[in-house]
Short mmCIF file of C-alpha atoms in Angstrom, two decimals:
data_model
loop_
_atom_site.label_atom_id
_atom_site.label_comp_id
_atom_site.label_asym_id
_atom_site.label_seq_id
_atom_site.Cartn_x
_atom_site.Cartn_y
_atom_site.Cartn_z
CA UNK A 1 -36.57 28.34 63.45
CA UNK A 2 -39.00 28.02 66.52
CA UNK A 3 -38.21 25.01 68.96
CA UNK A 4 -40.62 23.93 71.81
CA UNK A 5 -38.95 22.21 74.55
CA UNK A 6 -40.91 20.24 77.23
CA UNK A 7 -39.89 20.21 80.67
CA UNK A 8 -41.70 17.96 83.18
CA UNK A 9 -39.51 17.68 85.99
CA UNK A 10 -36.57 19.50 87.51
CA UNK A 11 -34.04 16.89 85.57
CA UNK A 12 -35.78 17.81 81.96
CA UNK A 13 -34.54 21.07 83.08
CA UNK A 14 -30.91 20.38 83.40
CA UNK A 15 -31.50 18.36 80.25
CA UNK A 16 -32.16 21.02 77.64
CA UNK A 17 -30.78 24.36 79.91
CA UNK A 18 -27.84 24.14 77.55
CA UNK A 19 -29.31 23.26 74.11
CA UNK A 20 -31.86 26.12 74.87
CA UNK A 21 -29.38 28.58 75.23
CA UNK A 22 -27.36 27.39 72.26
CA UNK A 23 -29.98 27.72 69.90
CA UNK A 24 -31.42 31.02 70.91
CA UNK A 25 -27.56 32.17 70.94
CA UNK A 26 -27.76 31.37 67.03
CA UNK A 27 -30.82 33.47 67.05
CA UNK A 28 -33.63 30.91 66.99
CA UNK A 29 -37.19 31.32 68.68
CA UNK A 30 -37.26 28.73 71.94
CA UNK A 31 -39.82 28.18 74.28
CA UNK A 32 -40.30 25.89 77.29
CA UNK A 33 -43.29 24.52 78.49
CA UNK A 34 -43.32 23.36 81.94
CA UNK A 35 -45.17 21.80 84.54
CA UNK A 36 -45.27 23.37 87.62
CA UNK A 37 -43.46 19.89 89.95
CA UNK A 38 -41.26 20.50 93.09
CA UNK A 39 -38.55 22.74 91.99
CA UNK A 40 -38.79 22.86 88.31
CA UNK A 41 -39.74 26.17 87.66
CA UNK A 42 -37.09 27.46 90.69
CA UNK A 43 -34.34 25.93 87.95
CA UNK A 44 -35.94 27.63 84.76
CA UNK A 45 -35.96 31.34 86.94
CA UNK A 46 -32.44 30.11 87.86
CA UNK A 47 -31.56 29.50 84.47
CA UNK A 48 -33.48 32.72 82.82
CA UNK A 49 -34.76 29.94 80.25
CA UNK A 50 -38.09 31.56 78.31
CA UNK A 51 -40.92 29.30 79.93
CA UNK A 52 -44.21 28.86 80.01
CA UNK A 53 -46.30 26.46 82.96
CA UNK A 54 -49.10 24.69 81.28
CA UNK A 55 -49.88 22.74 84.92
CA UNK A 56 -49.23 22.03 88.44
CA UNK A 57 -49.07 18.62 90.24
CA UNK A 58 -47.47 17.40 93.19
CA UNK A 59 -45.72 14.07 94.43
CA UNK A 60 -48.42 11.90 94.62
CA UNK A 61 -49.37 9.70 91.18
CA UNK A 62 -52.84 10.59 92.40
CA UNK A 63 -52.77 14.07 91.52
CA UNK A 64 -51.31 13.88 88.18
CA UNK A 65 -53.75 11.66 86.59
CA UNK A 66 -56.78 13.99 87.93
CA UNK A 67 -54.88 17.50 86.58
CA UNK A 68 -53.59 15.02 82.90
CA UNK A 69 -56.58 16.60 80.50
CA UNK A 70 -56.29 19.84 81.61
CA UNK A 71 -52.40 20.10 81.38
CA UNK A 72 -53.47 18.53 77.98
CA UNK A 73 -55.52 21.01 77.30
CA UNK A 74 -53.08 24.63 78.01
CA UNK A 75 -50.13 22.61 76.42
CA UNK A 76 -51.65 22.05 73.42
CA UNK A 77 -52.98 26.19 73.55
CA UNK A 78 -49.89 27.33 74.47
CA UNK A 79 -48.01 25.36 71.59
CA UNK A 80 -50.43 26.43 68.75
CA UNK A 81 -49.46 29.58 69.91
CA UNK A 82 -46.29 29.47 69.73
CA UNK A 83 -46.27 27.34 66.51
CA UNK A 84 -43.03 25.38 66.88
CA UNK A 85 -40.60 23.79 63.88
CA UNK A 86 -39.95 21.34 66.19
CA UNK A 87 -40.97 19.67 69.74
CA UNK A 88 -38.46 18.52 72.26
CA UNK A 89 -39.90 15.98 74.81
CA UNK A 90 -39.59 12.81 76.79
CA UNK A 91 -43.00 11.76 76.61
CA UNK A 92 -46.49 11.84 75.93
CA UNK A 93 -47.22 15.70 76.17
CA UNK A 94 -44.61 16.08 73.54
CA UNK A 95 -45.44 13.69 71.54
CA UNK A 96 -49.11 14.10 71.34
CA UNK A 97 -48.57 17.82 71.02
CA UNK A 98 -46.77 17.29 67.76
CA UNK A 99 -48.64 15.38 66.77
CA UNK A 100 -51.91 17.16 66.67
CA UNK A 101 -50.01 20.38 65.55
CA UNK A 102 -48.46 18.55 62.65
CA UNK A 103 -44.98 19.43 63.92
CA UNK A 104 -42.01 16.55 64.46
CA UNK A 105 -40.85 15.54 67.71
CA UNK A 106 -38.07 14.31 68.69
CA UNK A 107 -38.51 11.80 72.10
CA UNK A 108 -35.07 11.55 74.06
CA UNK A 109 -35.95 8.50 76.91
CA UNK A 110 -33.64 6.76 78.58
CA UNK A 111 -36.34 4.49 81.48
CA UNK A 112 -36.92 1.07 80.06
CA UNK A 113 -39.85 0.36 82.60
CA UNK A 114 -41.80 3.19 81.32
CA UNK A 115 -43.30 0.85 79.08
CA UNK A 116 -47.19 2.52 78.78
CA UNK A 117 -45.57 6.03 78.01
CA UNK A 118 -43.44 4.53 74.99
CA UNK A 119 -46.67 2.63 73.66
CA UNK A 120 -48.69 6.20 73.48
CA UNK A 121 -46.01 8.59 72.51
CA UNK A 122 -43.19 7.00 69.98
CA UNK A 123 -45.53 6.41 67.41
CA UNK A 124 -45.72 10.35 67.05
CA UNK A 125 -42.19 11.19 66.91
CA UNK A 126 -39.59 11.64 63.83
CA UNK A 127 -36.80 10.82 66.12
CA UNK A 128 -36.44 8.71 69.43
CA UNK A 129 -33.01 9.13 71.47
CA UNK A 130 -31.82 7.33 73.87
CA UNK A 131 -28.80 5.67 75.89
CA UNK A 132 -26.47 3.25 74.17
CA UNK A 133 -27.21 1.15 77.28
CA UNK A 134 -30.87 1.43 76.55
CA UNK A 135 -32.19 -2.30 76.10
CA UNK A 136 -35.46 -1.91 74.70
CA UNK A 137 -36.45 -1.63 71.06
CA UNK A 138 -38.47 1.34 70.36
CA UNK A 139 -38.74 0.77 66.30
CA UNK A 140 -37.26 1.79 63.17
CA UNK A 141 -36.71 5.12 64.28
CA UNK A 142 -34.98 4.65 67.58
CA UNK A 143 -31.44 5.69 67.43
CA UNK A 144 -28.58 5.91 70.03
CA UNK A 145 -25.67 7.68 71.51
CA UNK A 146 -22.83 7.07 73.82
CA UNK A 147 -23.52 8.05 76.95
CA UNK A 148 -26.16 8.98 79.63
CA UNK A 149 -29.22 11.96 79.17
CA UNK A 150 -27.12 13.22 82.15
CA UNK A 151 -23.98 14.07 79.58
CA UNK A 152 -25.95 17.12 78.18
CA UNK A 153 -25.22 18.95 81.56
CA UNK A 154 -22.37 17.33 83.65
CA UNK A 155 -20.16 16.16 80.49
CA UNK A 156 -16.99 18.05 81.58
CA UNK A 157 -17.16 19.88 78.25
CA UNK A 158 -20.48 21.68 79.92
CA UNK A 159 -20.01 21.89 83.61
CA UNK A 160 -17.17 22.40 86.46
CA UNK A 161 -17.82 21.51 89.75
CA UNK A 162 -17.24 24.74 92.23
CA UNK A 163 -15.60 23.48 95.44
CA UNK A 164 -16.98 26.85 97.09
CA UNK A 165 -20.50 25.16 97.82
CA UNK A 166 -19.16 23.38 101.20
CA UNK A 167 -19.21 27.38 102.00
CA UNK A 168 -22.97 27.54 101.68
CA UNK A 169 -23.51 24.27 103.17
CA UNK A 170 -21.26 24.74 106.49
CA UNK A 171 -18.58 21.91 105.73
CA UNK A 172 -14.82 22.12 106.56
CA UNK A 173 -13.09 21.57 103.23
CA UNK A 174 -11.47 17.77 104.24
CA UNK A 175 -15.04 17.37 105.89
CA UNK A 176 -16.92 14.04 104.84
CA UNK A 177 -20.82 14.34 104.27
CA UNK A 178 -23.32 11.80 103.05
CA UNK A 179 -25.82 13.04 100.45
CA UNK A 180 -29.30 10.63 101.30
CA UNK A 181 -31.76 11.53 98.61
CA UNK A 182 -34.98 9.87 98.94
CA UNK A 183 -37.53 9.67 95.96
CA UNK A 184 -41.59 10.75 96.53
CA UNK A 185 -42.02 7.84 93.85
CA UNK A 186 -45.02 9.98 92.60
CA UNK A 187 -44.54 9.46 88.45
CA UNK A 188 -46.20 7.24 86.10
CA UNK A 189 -43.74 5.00 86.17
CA UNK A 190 -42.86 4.53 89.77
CA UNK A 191 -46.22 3.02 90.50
CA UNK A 192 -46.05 -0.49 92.38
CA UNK A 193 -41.99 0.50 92.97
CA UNK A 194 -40.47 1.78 96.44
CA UNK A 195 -37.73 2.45 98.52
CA UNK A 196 -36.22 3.17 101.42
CA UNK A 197 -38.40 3.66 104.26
CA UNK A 198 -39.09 6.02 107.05
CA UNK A 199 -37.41 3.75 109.59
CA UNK A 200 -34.63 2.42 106.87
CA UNK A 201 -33.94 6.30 106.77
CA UNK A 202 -33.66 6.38 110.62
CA UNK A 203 -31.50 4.06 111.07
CA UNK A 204 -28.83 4.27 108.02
CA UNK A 205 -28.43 8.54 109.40
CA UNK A 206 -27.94 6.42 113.11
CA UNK A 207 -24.97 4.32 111.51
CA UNK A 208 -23.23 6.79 109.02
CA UNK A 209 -23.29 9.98 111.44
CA UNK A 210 -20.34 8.27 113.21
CA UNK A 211 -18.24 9.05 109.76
CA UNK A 212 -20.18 11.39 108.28
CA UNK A 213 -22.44 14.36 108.38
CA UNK A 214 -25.47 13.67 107.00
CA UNK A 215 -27.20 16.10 104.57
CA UNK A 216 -30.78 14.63 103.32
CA UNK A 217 -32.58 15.66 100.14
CA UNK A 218 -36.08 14.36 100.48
CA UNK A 219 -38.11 14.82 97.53
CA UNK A 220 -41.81 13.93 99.19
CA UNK A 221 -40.66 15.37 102.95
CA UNK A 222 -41.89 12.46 104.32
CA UNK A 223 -38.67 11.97 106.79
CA UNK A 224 -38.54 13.70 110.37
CA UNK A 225 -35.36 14.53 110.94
CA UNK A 226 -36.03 15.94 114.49
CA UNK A 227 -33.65 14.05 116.73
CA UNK A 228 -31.50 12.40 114.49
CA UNK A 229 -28.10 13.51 113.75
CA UNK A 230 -28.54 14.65 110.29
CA UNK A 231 -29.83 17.79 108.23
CA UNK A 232 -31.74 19.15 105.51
CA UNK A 233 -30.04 19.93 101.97
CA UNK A 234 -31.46 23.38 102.47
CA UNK A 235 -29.57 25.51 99.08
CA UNK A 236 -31.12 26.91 95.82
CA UNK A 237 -31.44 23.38 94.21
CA UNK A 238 -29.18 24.40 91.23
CA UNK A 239 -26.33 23.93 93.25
CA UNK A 240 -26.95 20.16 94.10
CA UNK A 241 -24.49 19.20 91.49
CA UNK A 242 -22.03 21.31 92.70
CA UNK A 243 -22.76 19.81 96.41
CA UNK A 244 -23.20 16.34 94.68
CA UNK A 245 -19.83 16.70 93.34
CA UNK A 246 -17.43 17.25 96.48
CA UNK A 247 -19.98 14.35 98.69
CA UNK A 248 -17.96 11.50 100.05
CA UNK A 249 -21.03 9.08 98.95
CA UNK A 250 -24.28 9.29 97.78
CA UNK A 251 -27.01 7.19 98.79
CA UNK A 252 -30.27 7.14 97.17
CA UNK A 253 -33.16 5.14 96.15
CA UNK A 254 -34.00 7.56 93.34
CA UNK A 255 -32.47 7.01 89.59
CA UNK A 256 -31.34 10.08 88.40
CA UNK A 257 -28.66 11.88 90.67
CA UNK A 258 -27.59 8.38 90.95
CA UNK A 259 -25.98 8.53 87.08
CA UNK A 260 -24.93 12.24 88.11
CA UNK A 261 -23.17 10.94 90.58
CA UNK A 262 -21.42 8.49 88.50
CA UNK A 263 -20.22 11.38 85.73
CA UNK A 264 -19.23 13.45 89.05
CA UNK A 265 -16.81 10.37 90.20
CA UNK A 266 -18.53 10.14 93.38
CA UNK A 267 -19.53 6.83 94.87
CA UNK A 268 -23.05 6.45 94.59
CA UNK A 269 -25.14 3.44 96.17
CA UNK A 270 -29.29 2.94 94.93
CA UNK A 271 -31.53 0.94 96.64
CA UNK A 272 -34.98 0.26 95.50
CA UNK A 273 -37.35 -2.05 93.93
CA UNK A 274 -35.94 -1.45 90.24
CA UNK A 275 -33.20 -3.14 91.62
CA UNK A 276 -32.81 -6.80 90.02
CA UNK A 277 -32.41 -8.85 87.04
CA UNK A 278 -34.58 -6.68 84.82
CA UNK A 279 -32.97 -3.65 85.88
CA UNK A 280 -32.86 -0.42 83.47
CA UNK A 281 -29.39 -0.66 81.24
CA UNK A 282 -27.31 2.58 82.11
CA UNK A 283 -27.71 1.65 85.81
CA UNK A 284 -26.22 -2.52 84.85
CA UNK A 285 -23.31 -0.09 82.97
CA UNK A 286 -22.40 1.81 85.39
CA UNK A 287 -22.35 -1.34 88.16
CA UNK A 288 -19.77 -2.79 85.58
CA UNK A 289 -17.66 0.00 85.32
CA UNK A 290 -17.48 0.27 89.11
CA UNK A 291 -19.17 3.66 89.47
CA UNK A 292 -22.38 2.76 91.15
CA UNK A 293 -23.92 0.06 93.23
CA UNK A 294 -27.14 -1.47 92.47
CA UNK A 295 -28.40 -2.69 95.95
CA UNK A 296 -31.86 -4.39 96.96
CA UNK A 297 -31.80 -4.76 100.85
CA UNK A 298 -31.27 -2.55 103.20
CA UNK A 299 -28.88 -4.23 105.14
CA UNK A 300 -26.60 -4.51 102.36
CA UNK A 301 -27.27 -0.74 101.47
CA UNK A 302 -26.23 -0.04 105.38
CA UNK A 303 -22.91 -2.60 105.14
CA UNK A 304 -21.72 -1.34 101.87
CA UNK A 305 -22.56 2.59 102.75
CA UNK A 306 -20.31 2.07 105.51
CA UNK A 307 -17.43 0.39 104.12
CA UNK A 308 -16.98 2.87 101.40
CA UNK A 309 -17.20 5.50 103.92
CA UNK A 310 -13.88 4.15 105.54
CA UNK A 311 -12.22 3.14 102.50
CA UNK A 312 -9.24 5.59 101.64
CA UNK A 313 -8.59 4.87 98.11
CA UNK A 314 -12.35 5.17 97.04
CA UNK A 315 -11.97 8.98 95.85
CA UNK A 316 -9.17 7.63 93.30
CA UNK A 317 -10.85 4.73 92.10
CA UNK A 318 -13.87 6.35 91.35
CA UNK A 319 -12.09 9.46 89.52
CA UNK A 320 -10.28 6.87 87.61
CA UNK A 321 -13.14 5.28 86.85
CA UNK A 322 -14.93 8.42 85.99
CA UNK A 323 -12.47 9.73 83.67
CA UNK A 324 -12.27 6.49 81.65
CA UNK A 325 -16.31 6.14 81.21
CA UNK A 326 -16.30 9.79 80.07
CA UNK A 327 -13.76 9.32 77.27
CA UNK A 328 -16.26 7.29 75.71
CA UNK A 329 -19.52 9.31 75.49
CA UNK A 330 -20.27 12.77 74.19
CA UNK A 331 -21.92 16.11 74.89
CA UNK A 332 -25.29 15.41 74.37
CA UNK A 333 -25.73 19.49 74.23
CA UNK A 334 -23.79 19.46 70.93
CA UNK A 335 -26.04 16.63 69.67
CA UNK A 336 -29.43 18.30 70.76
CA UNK A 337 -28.34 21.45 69.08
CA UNK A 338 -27.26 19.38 65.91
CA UNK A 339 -30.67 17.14 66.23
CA UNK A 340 -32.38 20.83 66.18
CA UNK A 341 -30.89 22.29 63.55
CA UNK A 342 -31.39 18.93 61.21
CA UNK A 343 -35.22 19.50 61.92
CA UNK A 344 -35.23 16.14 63.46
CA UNK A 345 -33.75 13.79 60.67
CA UNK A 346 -30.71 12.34 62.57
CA UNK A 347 -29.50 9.33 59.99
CA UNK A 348 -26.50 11.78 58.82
CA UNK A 349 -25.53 12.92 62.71
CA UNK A 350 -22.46 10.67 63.03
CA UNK A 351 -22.76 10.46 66.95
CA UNK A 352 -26.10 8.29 66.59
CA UNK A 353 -26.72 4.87 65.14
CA UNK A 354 -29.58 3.04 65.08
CA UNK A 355 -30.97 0.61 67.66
CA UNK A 356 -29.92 -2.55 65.73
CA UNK A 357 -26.89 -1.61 64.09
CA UNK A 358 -24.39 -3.63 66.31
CA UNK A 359 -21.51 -0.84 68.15
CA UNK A 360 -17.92 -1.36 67.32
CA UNK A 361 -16.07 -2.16 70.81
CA UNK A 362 -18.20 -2.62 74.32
CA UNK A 363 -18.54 0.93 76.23
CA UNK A 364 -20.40 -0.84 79.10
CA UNK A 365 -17.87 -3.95 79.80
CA UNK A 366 -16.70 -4.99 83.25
CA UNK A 367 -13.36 -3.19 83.90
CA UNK A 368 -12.49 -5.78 86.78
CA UNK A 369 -13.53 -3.35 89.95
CA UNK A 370 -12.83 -5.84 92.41
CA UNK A 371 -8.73 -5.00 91.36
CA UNK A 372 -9.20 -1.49 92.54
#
C-alpha cells in the first residue's frame, strides 16, 4: 500500500517517525509531506524519513495565512502524484487533500481549542483519533485511545533516554539545569493566546540561576539573553528529549514538551493563557496525576518553579508518578501501524473506542499528590 503522512510542525514529526518506518519496514510505499517551519525538516534529514516540502512559513500567524493557497496548491500536486491508499494528518491539509483525491484520512488531534480546524477538516476523514482525555465531540466517527499523541515516540516501548547528552550540553552529571521553552505562538490556534513575556523571562532566569543553570529553548528568538545568567539550548533539536529527560524542571508556556515532559517523569510547570477552567483535557489529566502544573500568573509560575527546584524527593515522586500513568496507555506507534494497515476502518482495533462509549475505570483520576 502507499501511505501519505503530513507533517506540519517539528512535533508531527516525532509523531509518525516511528509508524513511517514500520510500515516501509513491511515494504509499503510512504511519503511525507512537509512544511518547511523552524526545525521540521532538520528532524525528517535526522530521521532519513522520505519527504517532500510543499511550503515554507515562519512564526508569525501572519505569514501562514498569506503562503495557505499556495501550500494548498503543491500539496495537493505532490499527493496526486504520489497517489496515496491512505492520508495521515492532523488537520486541514490532510483532510482536504483526501478529500479531493478520493482517498481516506485518518485525523489524529488532540487541541480542543482548535475549534475552526475541526469544523473544516473532520467532515473529510474516515477516522478521527484522539486522547482519551480529549473533551470535545468530534462525531460518529471520533474514536479514542489511552494515552497522549506524545506515546507514539516517548512510550518506553519506543524510546530510552541517553544520559550522555549532559556531554553535549556541558553539565556535570549531579548538575541541575532548568529547561525554559518559550512558544512563538504563531499557529492558527494560538491567536488571541500568550505567554510569558520578555521581562517575565528576565526575571524567572534572575531567580532560578541561584539553583540552577538555565538552558532556554526559544521558539520565536524573541529573548536576549545577553547579560543574564542563562544560555541557549544550542544541540541538533532531536536530542531535546534526551536533554528534556535528565532536566531538573521544565518550564514552559508552550503545550507540547510540556506532556513530554510528563511521560519523561520530569517536573514540568506551563504558564499561559490556555490556562483556566476551559483548559484542554490531557493537560487537567496530567495536573491530577501530579505530573504537571497548570499555572496562570507569573508569580505563581516563579514561587512554584522555585520550590520544586529545592525539593529533594521531587525526582521520586514524579518517576512514581510517571511509571503509574504509563501502565495505563499504549504505543500509539503500534496503533498507527494497525490504523494503516486496516485502511482506516478502526471499529475492530481493540485499543480504540468510540467517543461516547463510557471507559471502564478512570485513567485521569486524582491520585492524592498533595501525599507525596
Amino acid at each position: 500500500m502507499r501511505y501519505l503522512f503530513f507533517t506540519n510542525t517539528p512535533a508531527h514529526v516525532h509523531l509518525y517517525k516511528h509508524a513511517v518506518a514500520a510500515l516501509r519496514e513491511r515494504g509499503h510505499d510512504v511519503l511525507v509531506l512537509a512544511r518547511d517551519y523552524t526545525c521540521t525538516l532538520d528532524l525528517l534529514e535526522w530521521y532519513e524519513l522520505p519527504y517532500e516540502v510543499y511550503g515554507y512559513c515562519d512564526t508569525s500567524k501572519g505569514s501562514l495565512l498569506s503562503r495557505l493557497p499556495a501550500h494548498y496548491l503543491r500539496a495537493i500536486r505532490r499527493a496526486r502524484r504520489f497517489d496515496p491508499d491512505l492520508v495521515f494528518g492532523m488537520g486541514g491539509y490532510a483532510a482536504h487533500t483526501g478529500a479531493l483525491l478520493r482517498t481516506p484520512t485518518v485525523l489524529l488531534i488532540d487541541s480542543e481549542p482548535a475549534s475552526f480546524d475541526h469544523t473544516i477538516s473532520t467532515p473529510f476523514a474516515r477516522a478521527i483519533l484522539t486522547p482519551n482525555t480529549f473533551r470535545k465531540d468530534l462525531g460518529e466517527d471520533h474514536y479514542v485511545f489511552p494515552g497522549l499523541k506524545e506515546c507514539a515516540y516517548l512510550h518506553p516501548d519506543v524510546y530510552e533516554p541517553n544520559p550522555a547528552v549532559r556531554d553535549r550540553l556541558g553539565v556535570d552529571d549531579e548538575e541541575p539545569y532548568v529547561l525554559l521553552r518559550l512558544n512563538a505562538f504563531g499557529s492558527q490556534h494560538d491567536v488571541g493566546k500568550n505567554g510569558i513575556s520578555s521581562e517575565q523571562c528576565r526575571r524567572l532566569v534572575e531567580r532560578l540561576s541561584d539553583d540552577a543553570t538555565i538552558l532556554v529553548s526559544d521558539e520565536g528568538n524573541d529573548i536576549d539573553l545577553a547579560g543574564l545568567p542563562a544560555r541557549s539550548f544550542d544541540l541538533h533539536p532531536a536530542l531535546l528529549h534526551d536533554a528534556l529527560a535528565e532536566a531538573t524542571l521544565l518550564v514552559a508556556d508552550t503545550q507540547t514538551m510540556v506532556t513530554e515532559a510528563a511521560l519523561l517523569g520530569t517536573p514540568a510547570i506551563r504558564s499561559n493563557s490556555f490556562v483556566g477552567e476551559a483548559d484542554m483535557g490531557n493537560f487537567v489529566a496530567l495536573e491530577n496525576r501530579g505530573l504537571i502544573h497548570n499555572v496562570a500568573r507569573f508569580d505563581d509560575l516563579r514561587d512554584r518553579a522555585t520550590a520544586l527546584l529545592r525539593d529533594e524527593g521531587v525526582d521520586e515522586a514524579w518517576q512514581r508518578r510517571r511509571d503509574d500513568y504509563l501502565a495505563e496507555t499504549i504505543n500509539l506507534t503500534d496503533l498507527l501501524v494497525d490504523v494503516a494497515t486496516a485502511r482506516g476502518r478502526v471499529d475492530d482495533i481493540d485499543a480504540v473506542r468510540q467517543f461516547d462509549r463510557p471507559a471502564t475505570g478512570d485513567p485521569n483520576a486524582p491520585v492524592g499528590v498533595g501525599s507525596d
